[in-house]
Short mmCIF file of C-alpha atoms in Angstrom, two decimals:
data_model
loop_
_atom_site.label_atom_id
_atom_site.label_comp_id
_atom_site.label_asym_id
_atom_site.label_seq_id
_atom_site.Cartn_x
_atom_site.Cartn_y
_atom_site.Cartn_z
CA UNK X 1 -64.97 -1.68 -27.91
CA UNK X 2 -61.69 -0.02 -28.60
CA UNK X 3 -60.71 2.91 -26.52
CA UNK X 4 -59.96 6.19 -28.25
CA UNK X 5 -56.95 6.58 -25.99
CA UNK X 6 -54.02 4.43 -27.16
CA UNK X 7 -52.70 4.47 -23.59
CA UNK X 8 -55.73 2.55 -22.37
CA UNK X 9 -56.19 -1.20 -22.56
CA UNK X 10 -57.75 -1.45 -26.04
CA UNK X 11 -56.07 -0.10 -29.15
CA UNK X 12 -58.16 1.82 -31.62
CA UNK X 13 -57.17 0.09 -34.89
CA UNK X 14 -58.08 -3.39 -33.61
CA UNK X 15 -61.70 -4.14 -34.44
CA UNK X 16 -62.97 -7.27 -32.72
CA UNK X 17 -65.70 -8.07 -30.27
CA UNK X 18 -63.89 -10.14 -27.62
CA UNK X 19 -60.14 -9.59 -27.31
CA UNK X 20 -59.54 -12.56 -25.01
CA UNK X 21 -61.23 -14.91 -27.46
CA UNK X 22 -58.57 -14.22 -30.05
CA UNK X 23 -55.61 -15.16 -27.88
CA UNK X 24 -53.98 -18.61 -27.79
CA UNK X 25 -55.72 -21.05 -25.47
CA UNK X 26 -53.47 -24.02 -26.03
CA UNK X 27 -50.05 -22.61 -25.14
CA UNK X 28 -49.34 -20.29 -22.24
CA UNK X 29 -52.23 -20.35 -19.77
CA UNK X 30 -50.82 -17.56 -17.68
CA UNK X 31 -50.62 -15.38 -20.76
CA UNK X 32 -54.21 -16.14 -21.66
CA UNK X 33 -55.49 -15.36 -18.17
CA UNK X 34 -53.51 -12.16 -18.16
CA UNK X 35 -55.16 -11.20 -21.42
CA UNK X 36 -58.60 -11.82 -19.92
CA UNK X 37 -57.67 -9.60 -17.00
CA UNK X 38 -56.52 -6.93 -19.41
CA UNK X 39 -59.86 -6.99 -21.17
CA UNK X 40 -61.50 -5.04 -18.34
CA UNK X 41 -58.52 -3.52 -16.51
CA UNK X 42 -57.92 0.21 -16.61
CA UNK X 43 -54.25 1.07 -16.96
CA UNK X 44 -52.68 4.10 -15.33
CA UNK X 45 -52.04 6.47 -18.27
CA UNK X 46 -48.78 7.59 -16.68
CA UNK X 47 -47.58 3.97 -16.50
CA UNK X 48 -48.59 3.38 -20.13
CA UNK X 49 -46.79 6.50 -21.35
CA UNK X 50 -43.69 5.65 -19.29
CA UNK X 51 -43.55 2.12 -20.72
CA UNK X 52 -43.96 3.36 -24.28
CA UNK X 53 -41.25 5.96 -23.71
CA UNK X 54 -38.87 3.32 -22.34
CA UNK X 55 -39.55 0.99 -25.26
CA UNK X 56 -38.78 3.85 -27.62
CA UNK X 57 -35.58 4.51 -25.68
CA UNK X 58 -34.29 0.93 -25.25
CA UNK X 59 -35.73 -1.19 -28.09
CA UNK X 60 -36.18 1.20 -30.99
CA UNK X 61 -32.64 2.65 -31.22
CA UNK X 62 -31.07 -0.81 -31.15
CA UNK X 63 -33.30 -2.16 -33.92
CA UNK X 64 -32.88 1.03 -35.94
CA UNK X 65 -29.11 0.62 -35.66
CA UNK X 66 -29.29 -2.99 -36.86
CA UNK X 67 -31.23 -1.89 -39.95
CA UNK X 68 -28.88 1.05 -40.45
CA UNK X 69 -25.83 -1.18 -40.68
CA UNK X 70 -27.67 -3.76 -42.76
CA UNK X 71 -28.59 -1.15 -45.34
CA UNK X 72 -25.03 0.15 -45.40
CA UNK X 73 -23.90 -3.40 -46.18
CA UNK X 74 -26.44 -3.65 -48.97
CA UNK X 75 -25.95 -0.28 -50.67
CA UNK X 76 -22.18 0.11 -50.34
CA UNK X 77 -21.76 -1.78 -53.61
CA UNK X 78 -23.35 1.13 -55.47
CA UNK X 79 -20.90 3.59 -53.93
CA UNK X 80 -17.95 1.30 -54.60
CA UNK X 81 -18.97 0.99 -58.25
CA UNK X 82 -18.04 4.58 -59.05
CA UNK X 83 -15.08 4.55 -56.65
CA UNK X 84 -12.88 2.32 -58.81
CA UNK X 85 -14.43 -1.12 -58.24
CA UNK X 86 -15.48 -1.80 -61.83
CA UNK X 87 -12.20 -0.58 -63.32
CA UNK X 88 -9.89 -2.44 -60.93
CA UNK X 89 -11.79 -5.74 -61.08
CA UNK X 90 -12.64 -5.37 -64.77
CA UNK X 91 -16.42 -5.63 -64.27
CA UNK X 92 -18.86 -5.15 -67.14
CA UNK X 93 -22.34 -3.68 -66.49
CA UNK X 94 -23.66 -7.24 -66.48
CA UNK X 95 -21.01 -8.37 -63.97
CA UNK X 96 -21.98 -5.56 -61.61
CA UNK X 97 -25.68 -6.39 -61.97
CA UNK X 98 -24.89 -10.02 -61.15
CA UNK X 99 -23.00 -8.96 -58.01
CA UNK X 100 -26.07 -7.00 -56.88
CA UNK X 101 -28.32 -9.92 -57.84
CA UNK X 102 -26.57 -12.69 -55.89
CA UNK X 103 -26.96 -10.62 -52.71
CA UNK X 104 -30.73 -10.71 -53.23
CA UNK X 105 -30.71 -14.41 -54.16
CA UNK X 106 -29.05 -15.25 -50.83
CA UNK X 107 -31.58 -13.08 -48.98
CA UNK X 108 -34.42 -15.04 -50.63
CA UNK X 109 -32.86 -18.42 -49.77
CA UNK X 110 -32.38 -17.66 -46.06
CA UNK X 111 -35.37 -15.36 -45.48
CA UNK X 112 -37.92 -17.83 -44.11
CA UNK X 113 -35.68 -19.45 -41.46
CA UNK X 114 -34.19 -16.04 -40.70
CA UNK X 115 -37.64 -14.77 -39.71
CA UNK X 116 -39.38 -17.76 -38.13
CA UNK X 117 -36.43 -18.81 -35.97
CA UNK X 118 -36.14 -15.45 -34.20
CA UNK X 119 -37.66 -16.73 -30.95
CA UNK X 120 -35.80 -20.05 -31.12
CA UNK X 121 -32.36 -18.51 -31.62
CA UNK X 122 -33.25 -15.41 -29.54
CA UNK X 123 -33.29 -12.01 -31.29
CA UNK X 124 -30.18 -10.62 -29.59
CA UNK X 125 -28.07 -13.64 -30.57
CA UNK X 126 -29.48 -13.83 -34.09
CA UNK X 127 -29.12 -10.15 -34.93
CA UNK X 128 -25.68 -9.83 -33.32
CA UNK X 129 -24.42 -12.98 -35.04
CA UNK X 130 -25.66 -11.75 -38.40
CA UNK X 131 -23.96 -8.37 -37.93
CA UNK X 132 -20.70 -9.98 -36.92
CA UNK X 133 -20.79 -12.24 -39.99
CA UNK X 134 -21.62 -9.68 -42.64
CA UNK X 135 -19.27 -7.11 -41.10
CA UNK X 136 -16.38 -9.57 -41.34
CA UNK X 137 -17.28 -10.52 -44.92
CA UNK X 138 -17.63 -6.87 -45.95
CA UNK X 139 -14.18 -6.08 -44.59
CA UNK X 140 -12.78 -9.13 -46.41
CA UNK X 141 -14.08 -7.74 -49.71
CA UNK X 142 -10.87 -5.69 -49.87
CA UNK X 143 -9.11 -8.96 -50.79
CA UNK X 144 -11.29 -9.58 -53.88
CA UNK X 145 -9.22 -9.88 -57.05
CA UNK X 146 -11.90 -10.59 -59.66
CA UNK X 147 -15.63 -10.65 -60.33
CA UNK X 148 -16.04 -14.28 -59.27
CA UNK X 149 -14.67 -13.64 -55.80
CA UNK X 150 -16.86 -10.55 -55.47
CA UNK X 151 -19.96 -12.61 -56.37
CA UNK X 152 -19.15 -15.23 -53.73
CA UNK X 153 -18.62 -12.63 -51.01
CA UNK X 154 -21.80 -10.73 -51.88
CA UNK X 155 -23.82 -13.97 -51.74
CA UNK X 156 -22.54 -14.72 -48.24
CA UNK X 157 -23.21 -11.16 -47.07
CA UNK X 158 -26.78 -11.39 -48.39
CA UNK X 159 -27.30 -14.68 -46.54
CA UNK X 160 -26.12 -13.13 -43.28
CA UNK X 161 -28.31 -10.05 -43.71
CA UNK X 162 -31.39 -12.26 -44.23
CA UNK X 163 -31.25 -12.99 -40.50
CA UNK X 164 -32.03 -9.38 -39.55
CA UNK X 165 -34.85 -8.81 -42.05
CA UNK X 166 -37.34 -10.00 -39.42
CA UNK X 167 -36.68 -6.86 -37.41
CA UNK X 168 -40.13 -5.42 -38.14
CA UNK X 169 -41.60 -8.77 -36.99
CA UNK X 170 -39.59 -8.36 -33.75
CA UNK X 171 -41.10 -4.89 -33.25
CA UNK X 172 -44.57 -6.46 -33.34
CA UNK X 173 -43.66 -8.25 -30.08
CA UNK X 174 -43.52 -4.86 -28.34
CA UNK X 175 -45.82 -2.34 -30.00
CA UNK X 176 -49.57 -2.06 -30.36
CA UNK X 177 -51.16 -1.55 -33.76
CA UNK X 178 -51.74 2.19 -33.38
CA UNK X 179 -48.01 2.65 -32.66
CA UNK X 180 -46.63 0.14 -35.13
CA UNK X 181 -46.30 2.02 -38.43
CA UNK X 182 -44.55 5.00 -36.84
CA UNK X 183 -42.02 2.77 -35.07
CA UNK X 184 -41.60 0.63 -38.15
CA UNK X 185 -41.02 3.84 -40.10
CA UNK X 186 -38.26 4.90 -37.74
CA UNK X 187 -36.52 1.55 -38.25
CA UNK X 188 -37.15 1.49 -42.01
CA UNK X 189 -36.03 5.09 -42.41
CA UNK X 190 -32.58 3.83 -41.46
CA UNK X 191 -32.38 2.46 -45.01
CA UNK X 192 -32.45 6.00 -46.40
CA UNK X 193 -30.27 7.47 -43.65
CA UNK X 194 -27.74 4.69 -44.19
CA UNK X 195 -27.81 5.35 -47.92
CA UNK X 196 -27.15 9.02 -47.30
CA UNK X 197 -24.42 8.17 -44.79
CA UNK X 198 -22.87 5.83 -47.35
CA UNK X 199 -22.80 8.69 -49.80
CA UNK X 200 -21.07 11.00 -47.32
CA UNK X 201 -18.51 8.34 -46.37
CA UNK X 202 -17.84 7.51 -50.01
CA UNK X 203 -17.52 11.22 -50.84
CA UNK X 204 -14.92 11.70 -48.10
CA UNK X 205 -13.04 8.51 -48.99
CA UNK X 206 -12.92 9.24 -52.73
CA UNK X 207 -11.79 12.79 -51.98
CA UNK X 208 -9.13 12.02 -49.35
CA UNK X 209 -8.22 8.30 -49.32
CA UNK X 210 -8.24 7.26 -52.98
CA UNK X 211 -4.74 5.86 -53.55
CA UNK X 212 -3.75 5.87 -49.87
CA UNK X 213 -1.68 2.84 -48.93
CA UNK X 214 -1.84 1.82 -52.59
CA UNK X 215 -5.60 1.15 -52.36
CA UNK X 216 -8.32 2.53 -54.59
CA UNK X 217 -11.22 4.19 -52.72
CA UNK X 218 -13.60 1.22 -53.07
CA UNK X 219 -11.38 -0.95 -50.84
CA UNK X 220 -11.43 1.67 -48.08
CA UNK X 221 -15.25 1.86 -48.36
CA UNK X 222 -15.65 -1.88 -47.73
CA UNK X 223 -13.04 -1.97 -44.94
CA UNK X 224 -14.55 0.91 -42.96
CA UNK X 225 -18.14 -0.23 -43.46
CA UNK X 226 -17.22 -3.75 -42.36
CA UNK X 227 -15.48 -2.89 -39.11
CA UNK X 228 -18.29 -0.74 -37.67
CA UNK X 229 -21.07 -3.42 -37.59
CA UNK X 230 -18.62 -5.90 -36.06
CA UNK X 231 -18.11 -3.54 -33.12
CA UNK X 232 -21.82 -2.74 -32.73
CA UNK X 233 -22.85 -6.41 -32.81
CA UNK X 234 -21.66 -6.77 -29.20
CA UNK X 235 -23.90 -3.88 -28.10
CA UNK X 236 -26.90 -5.69 -29.64
CA UNK X 237 -25.88 -9.01 -28.07
CA UNK X 238 -25.78 -7.68 -24.51
CA UNK X 239 -28.52 -5.02 -24.53
CA UNK X 240 -31.35 -6.23 -26.81
CA UNK X 241 -34.00 -8.28 -24.92
CA UNK X 242 -35.44 -11.39 -26.58
CA UNK X 243 -39.05 -10.52 -25.87
CA UNK X 244 -41.52 -8.98 -23.39
CA UNK X 245 -41.13 -11.86 -20.91
CA UNK X 246 -37.33 -11.72 -21.05
CA UNK X 247 -36.86 -8.07 -20.05
CA UNK X 248 -34.23 -8.07 -17.28
CA UNK X 249 -33.24 -4.45 -16.76
CA UNK X 250 -34.58 -0.91 -17.09
CA UNK X 251 -38.21 -1.76 -16.19
CA UNK X 252 -40.05 -2.19 -12.90
CA UNK X 253 -42.15 -5.30 -12.30
CA UNK X 254 -45.37 -3.36 -12.96
CA UNK X 255 -43.93 -2.09 -16.22
CA UNK X 256 -42.90 -5.61 -17.26
CA UNK X 257 -46.42 -6.91 -16.65
CA UNK X 258 -47.85 -4.04 -18.67
CA UNK X 259 -45.49 -4.85 -21.55
CA UNK X 260 -46.66 -8.49 -21.53
CA UNK X 261 -50.30 -7.39 -21.63
CA UNK X 262 -49.53 -5.00 -24.51
CA UNK X 263 -47.96 -7.87 -26.43
CA UNK X 264 -51.03 -10.04 -25.84
CA UNK X 265 -53.35 -7.36 -27.18
CA UNK X 266 -51.33 -7.30 -30.41
CA UNK X 267 -51.97 -11.06 -30.78
CA UNK X 268 -48.50 -12.15 -29.68
CA UNK X 269 -47.77 -15.34 -27.76
CA UNK X 270 -44.66 -16.28 -25.82
CA UNK X 271 -44.76 -19.73 -27.45
CA UNK X 272 -41.93 -19.93 -30.01
CA UNK X 273 -43.18 -23.14 -31.65
CA UNK X 274 -43.51 -22.92 -35.44
CA UNK X 275 -46.64 -24.53 -36.92
CA UNK X 276 -45.39 -25.82 -40.27
CA UNK X 277 -48.83 -26.20 -41.85
CA UNK X 278 -49.57 -22.52 -41.15
CA UNK X 279 -46.55 -21.45 -43.24
CA UNK X 280 -48.13 -22.54 -46.50
CA UNK X 281 -51.82 -22.05 -45.67
CA UNK X 282 -51.35 -18.30 -45.76
CA UNK X 283 -50.78 -18.52 -49.51
CA UNK X 284 -54.36 -19.70 -50.01
CA UNK X 285 -55.71 -16.23 -49.15
CA UNK X 286 -56.35 -13.71 -51.92
CA UNK X 287 -55.44 -10.75 -49.73
CA UNK X 288 -52.00 -12.30 -49.19
CA UNK X 289 -51.35 -12.10 -52.95
CA UNK X 290 -52.67 -8.55 -53.18
CA UNK X 291 -50.20 -7.59 -50.45
CA UNK X 292 -47.48 -9.42 -52.37
CA UNK X 293 -48.20 -7.45 -55.56
CA UNK X 294 -47.79 -4.18 -53.67
CA UNK X 295 -44.62 -5.45 -52.02
CA UNK X 296 -43.11 -6.76 -55.26
CA UNK X 297 -43.57 -3.44 -57.04
CA UNK X 298 -41.98 -1.58 -54.15
CA UNK X 299 -39.05 -4.00 -53.95
CA UNK X 300 -38.29 -3.58 -57.65
CA UNK X 301 -38.17 0.20 -57.36
CA UNK X 302 -36.29 0.36 -54.05
CA UNK X 303 -33.66 -2.20 -54.98
CA UNK X 304 -32.84 -0.64 -58.34
CA UNK X 305 -32.71 2.81 -56.75
CA UNK X 306 -30.38 1.79 -53.91
CA UNK X 307 -28.03 -0.20 -56.15
CA UNK X 308 -27.83 2.25 -59.05
CA UNK X 309 -28.48 5.66 -57.48
CA UNK X 310 -24.86 6.95 -57.59
CA UNK X 311 -24.54 5.77 -61.19
CA UNK X 312 -27.93 7.24 -62.14
CA UNK X 313 -26.96 10.64 -60.74
CA UNK X 314 -23.56 10.47 -62.43
CA UNK X 315 -25.47 9.87 -65.66
CA UNK X 316 -27.15 13.26 -65.24
CA UNK X 317 -23.76 14.84 -65.93
CA UNK X 318 -22.40 15.30 -62.40
CA UNK X 319 -18.85 14.22 -61.55
CA UNK X 320 -18.37 10.93 -59.69
CA UNK X 321 -17.41 12.79 -56.50
CA UNK X 322 -20.46 15.09 -56.65
CA UNK X 323 -22.69 12.13 -57.53
CA UNK X 324 -21.69 10.49 -54.23
CA UNK X 325 -22.64 13.69 -52.40
CA UNK X 326 -25.95 14.23 -54.21
CA UNK X 327 -27.16 10.76 -53.24
CA UNK X 328 -27.55 12.09 -49.68
CA UNK X 329 -30.21 14.57 -50.87
CA UNK X 330 -32.20 11.80 -52.56
CA UNK X 331 -32.00 9.57 -49.49
CA UNK X 332 -33.06 12.48 -47.27
CA UNK X 333 -36.22 12.80 -49.38
CA UNK X 334 -36.84 9.09 -48.96
CA UNK X 335 -36.40 9.33 -45.20
CA UNK X 336 -38.86 12.20 -44.96
CA UNK X 337 -41.36 10.26 -47.07
CA UNK X 338 -41.17 7.23 -44.79
CA UNK X 339 -41.77 9.25 -41.62
CA UNK X 340 -44.42 11.49 -43.22
CA UNK X 341 -46.66 8.78 -44.70
CA UNK X 342 -46.24 6.38 -41.76
CA UNK X 343 -47.27 9.01 -39.27
CA UNK X 344 -50.35 9.82 -41.35
CA UNK X 345 -51.18 6.10 -41.51
CA UNK X 346 -51.03 5.78 -37.70
CA UNK X 347 -53.01 8.97 -37.11
CA UNK X 348 -55.78 8.28 -39.64
CA UNK X 349 -55.68 4.46 -39.58
CA UNK X 350 -56.56 4.67 -43.30
CA UNK X 351 -53.85 2.19 -44.27
CA UNK X 352 -54.95 1.43 -47.81
CA UNK X 353 -55.62 5.01 -48.88
CA UNK X 354 -52.31 6.27 -47.45
CA UNK X 355 -50.43 3.47 -49.21
CA UNK X 356 -52.12 4.28 -52.53
CA UNK X 357 -51.52 8.02 -52.24
CA UNK X 358 -47.84 7.44 -51.40
CA UNK X 359 -47.27 5.74 -54.78
CA UNK X 360 -48.63 8.60 -56.91
CA UNK X 361 -45.36 10.52 -56.69
CA UNK X 362 -43.44 7.48 -57.98
CA UNK X 363 -45.69 7.29 -61.05
CA UNK X 364 -45.07 10.97 -61.80
CA UNK X 365 -41.34 10.78 -61.03
CA UNK X 366 -40.60 7.80 -63.25
CA UNK X 367 -42.62 9.32 -66.08
CA UNK X 368 -40.44 12.44 -65.89
CA UNK X 369 -37.25 10.35 -65.86
CA UNK X 370 -38.37 8.60 -69.03
CA UNK X 371 -39.43 11.61 -71.10
CA UNK X 372 -37.41 14.57 -69.76
CA UNK X 373 -33.64 14.96 -70.29
CA UNK X 374 -33.01 18.22 -68.44
CA UNK X 375 -30.46 17.46 -65.69
CA UNK X 376 -32.02 19.47 -62.85
CA UNK X 377 -35.55 18.29 -63.62
CA UNK X 378 -34.38 14.66 -63.68
CA UNK X 379 -32.65 15.12 -60.31
CA UNK X 380 -35.86 16.58 -58.82
CA UNK X 381 -37.82 13.64 -60.26
CA UNK X 382 -35.39 11.22 -58.62
CA UNK X 383 -36.00 12.93 -55.26
CA UNK X 384 -39.77 12.60 -55.82
CA UNK X 385 -39.38 8.89 -56.62
CA UNK X 386 -37.43 8.32 -53.39
CA UNK X 387 -40.04 10.27 -51.38
CA UNK X 388 -42.77 7.99 -52.78
CA UNK X 389 -41.04 4.61 -53.13
CA UNK X 390 -39.27 4.20 -49.80
CA UNK X 391 -42.45 4.46 -47.63
CA UNK X 392 -43.91 1.43 -49.45
CA UNK X 393 -42.13 -1.23 -47.41
CA UNK X 394 -43.05 -0.01 -43.94
CA UNK X 395 -46.63 0.86 -44.94
CA UNK X 396 -47.44 -2.53 -46.44
CA UNK X 397 -45.47 -4.63 -43.91
CA UNK X 398 -47.06 -2.98 -40.87
CA UNK X 399 -50.50 -3.17 -42.48
CA UNK X 400 -49.92 -6.85 -43.21
CA UNK X 401 -48.78 -7.50 -39.63
CA UNK X 402 -52.15 -6.12 -38.49
CA UNK X 403 -53.98 -8.30 -41.04
CA UNK X 404 -52.30 -11.68 -40.40
CA UNK X 405 -52.19 -12.78 -36.76
CA UNK X 406 -50.70 -15.72 -34.89
CA UNK X 407 -46.93 -16.21 -34.46
CA UNK X 408 -46.35 -18.56 -37.42
CA UNK X 409 -48.88 -16.91 -39.71
CA UNK X 410 -47.63 -13.37 -39.10
CA UNK X 411 -43.97 -14.41 -39.19
CA UNK X 412 -44.46 -16.38 -42.42
CA UNK X 413 -46.18 -13.46 -44.13
CA UNK X 414 -43.39 -11.04 -43.21
CA UNK X 415 -40.83 -13.60 -44.43
CA UNK X 416 -42.70 -14.11 -47.71
CA UNK X 417 -42.83 -10.33 -48.07
CA UNK X 418 -39.07 -10.47 -48.23
CA UNK X 419 -38.92 -13.57 -50.47
CA UNK X 420 -41.33 -12.90 -53.34
CA UNK X 421 -40.48 -9.18 -53.59
CA UNK X 422 -36.78 -9.99 -53.65
CA UNK X 423 -37.38 -11.97 -56.82
CA UNK X 424 -38.68 -8.73 -58.32
CA UNK X 425 -35.77 -6.87 -56.76
CA UNK X 426 -33.46 -9.22 -58.64
CA UNK X 427 -35.17 -8.29 -61.89
CA UNK X 428 -34.74 -4.65 -60.87
CA UNK X 429 -30.97 -5.06 -60.73
CA UNK X 430 -31.05 -6.69 -64.17
CA UNK X 431 -33.31 -4.08 -65.80
CA UNK X 432 -30.90 -1.20 -65.24
CA UNK X 433 -28.25 -2.03 -67.83
CA UNK X 434 -28.65 0.80 -70.36
CA UNK X 435 -26.80 3.85 -68.95
CA UNK X 436 -26.87 6.80 -68.79
CA UNK X 437 -30.66 7.30 -69.04
CA UNK X 438 -31.68 3.77 -68.02
CA UNK X 439 -34.84 4.07 -70.11
CA UNK X 440 -35.72 0.37 -69.89
CA UNK X 441 -35.29 0.26 -66.12
CA UNK X 442 -37.28 3.45 -65.53
CA UNK X 443 -40.08 2.30 -67.83
CA UNK X 444 -40.32 -0.99 -65.95
CA UNK X 445 -40.29 0.86 -62.62
CA UNK X 446 -43.15 3.05 -63.88
CA UNK X 447 -45.18 -0.06 -64.62
CA UNK X 448 -44.41 -1.41 -61.15
CA UNK X 449 -45.53 1.86 -59.57
CA UNK X 450 -48.87 1.65 -61.38
CA UNK X 451 -49.17 -1.96 -60.19
CA UNK X 452 -48.59 -0.82 -56.59
CA UNK X 453 -51.22 1.89 -56.90
CA UNK X 454 -53.93 -0.38 -58.32
CA UNK X 455 -53.15 -3.30 -55.98
CA UNK X 456 -53.27 -1.15 -52.83
CA UNK X 457 -56.68 0.23 -53.83
CA UNK X 458 -57.95 -3.26 -54.67
CA UNK X 459 -56.62 -4.62 -51.36
CA UNK X 460 -58.37 -1.95 -49.34
CA UNK X 461 -61.76 -2.78 -50.91
CA UNK X 462 -61.23 -6.55 -50.69
CA UNK X 463 -60.49 -6.40 -46.95
CA UNK X 464 -63.61 -4.26 -46.57
CA UNK X 465 -65.56 -6.98 -48.35
CA UNK X 466 -64.17 -9.62 -45.95
CA UNK X 467 -65.18 -7.50 -42.94
CA UNK X 468 -68.70 -7.11 -44.35
CA UNK X 469 -68.91 -10.86 -44.90
CA UNK X 470 -67.80 -11.56 -41.29
CA UNK X 471 -70.39 -9.15 -39.89
CA UNK X 472 -73.14 -10.81 -41.92
CA UNK X 473 -72.20 -14.25 -40.54
CA UNK X 474 -71.52 -13.32 -36.90
CA UNK X 475 -74.29 -15.60 -35.56
CA UNK X 476 -73.97 -18.51 -37.98
CA UNK X 477 -73.14 -22.07 -36.92
CA UNK X 478 -69.75 -21.84 -38.62
CA UNK X 479 -68.89 -18.68 -36.66
CA UNK X 480 -69.80 -20.45 -33.41
CA UNK X 481 -67.60 -23.40 -34.42
CA UNK X 482 -64.67 -21.14 -35.35
CA UNK X 483 -64.85 -19.38 -31.98
CA UNK X 484 -63.84 -22.66 -30.38
CA UNK X 485 -60.42 -22.42 -32.08
CA UNK X 486 -57.43 -20.33 -31.00
CA UNK X 487 -55.82 -17.49 -32.89
CA UNK X 488 -52.80 -19.73 -33.58
CA UNK X 489 -55.06 -22.23 -35.34
CA UNK X 490 -57.11 -19.93 -37.57
CA UNK X 491 -55.41 -16.53 -37.35
CA UNK X 492 -57.29 -13.64 -38.89
CA UNK X 493 -60.06 -15.99 -40.09
CA UNK X 494 -61.48 -15.80 -36.56
CA UNK X 495 -65.07 -14.46 -36.85
CA UNK X 496 -64.41 -11.75 -34.25
CA UNK X 497 -61.30 -10.38 -35.92
CA UNK X 498 -61.88 -7.52 -38.36
CA UNK X 499 -59.29 -6.17 -40.75
CA UNK X 500 -57.92 -2.65 -40.51
CA UNK X 501 -58.61 -0.80 -43.76
#
C-alpha cells in the first residue's frame, strides 16, 4: 500500500498492488532489481528530503529558465505588434495572425520527435541547441523587411521551440507523482512570468529606445530577447543532467541511488528505445481523447490570450505604452492561478475536480468580455480568464503523465498534447480578427471553456469506471495473462495499475 508520507518509498497517488510488477522486465535488469528492493526498503526521511531539496535546487531552476525563454520567444510577437511592427512591415490583421499561426504549425510538425528523442539526443544538448537556434533567429528578426520574411523566421523559431516542449516529460524522470503537479506548475508558471517580463521590457523599450539608432521599438525587442537565450543555452548545456543515472555532480552516491529508485517508482526506465507501435496505440483509448478535448480547449484560450493580450488591452482604451505595462498584471494573475490550483491538486490528489473547478472562472470571464463594455470591468474579466486558463496545461499534462505510463506511451501522449491542441491554438490565432472587442474570438473561447469543463468532469468519471472494471477483474484469466507483460508493453492497461482521479 502507499505510504502517507511522500518521503517514504511508496507515493500516495499511485494506486497499484505490486509496484515491482509494473516496472520493465525486458530492459535494464539492475533497474528492475533495484525497484524490487525499493518495494520493501525504508528510506531515511532526511535523505529523501535532502534529495528532493537538491532536485528543486539543481533541476527545477534550469528547466524553469528554459520555459521562461521559450515563452518570451513565443509571446514577443504580441508586444512587437503594438511597438511599430505592423506599421513598418505593412501587416494587415490577417498577416499578423498568419505570423502567429506559422509558429504553431512548426511546433506541431516537430513536436513528436522533439519529445520522444529527448533521451537519444540527451536533454542538455537538445534544450541548449534549441535555445541557441531560436535565440539566433529571434535576433535576426531585426533584418525582416516584409511579411513574408517574418513568416519564414517565425516558422523556424517555432520549429526550434518544439524541441523544449518535452520539458514536463523530462521532469517526470525526476519527480514522484505527489510532487509532479507543483513542480510542473513552477515550470509552467514561467509562461506567465515571461509574458509579464515581456511586457515590462517592451514598456521600457517603447518608452526609451523607440527611434534609437534609427530603429523602431519592435526591432530592439527582438534583438534583446534573442541575445539572452543564446547566452543561457551554454548554462543548460553544461549543468543540466540527462537523467537520474547520469548525475555527475552535487549528489552523493547514496543520493544518486535514491534518485534512481524514485524514478523507478514513477514508472521510468533508463532505456531510451522508442517503441513505434506504442506511439499510435495510445490513440485507441477513450480517455486519451477526453484528455485531448481538455487540452485543445486550453490551448485555444492560452494561445489567443498570449498572442493578442497587448492588443486586447489597448482595445479597452489604454494607450499602447500603458497596454504593454498592464499585460504584466494579467500575467501575474495567470501565474498565481497556476501555482494555486496545482498545489491544491497535489495536496488533495483530486485531479479531475481541481481541473474542472479551475475552468469555471474562464467561463465567467469570457462571458463578461462578450456582453460588458465597461473598460475596468473588462480588464478585471481578462485577469480572471488568465487566472483560470493558464493552470489548464500543467493540470492536464501532469494528470496525463500519471495516467499513461511507459517511456514511449507517456512521451507520445505528452507530444500529442502539444500537437492536437496546437491545431486548436492555430484556430485561436485566426479567430481574433475583429478588434477592438474581438467578439467572435471571445465567443469561441467561451465555448472552448465550456468544453474543458464538461470534458474534465467526464474524464474523471470515466477513469473511475476503468478502475472499477479493473478491480472487478483482478482474479480473471486475462488479468493473470496481462501480469506476465511489462509496463513498456501494456502501460496503464496493467491490471495492477489504477488511475489517479
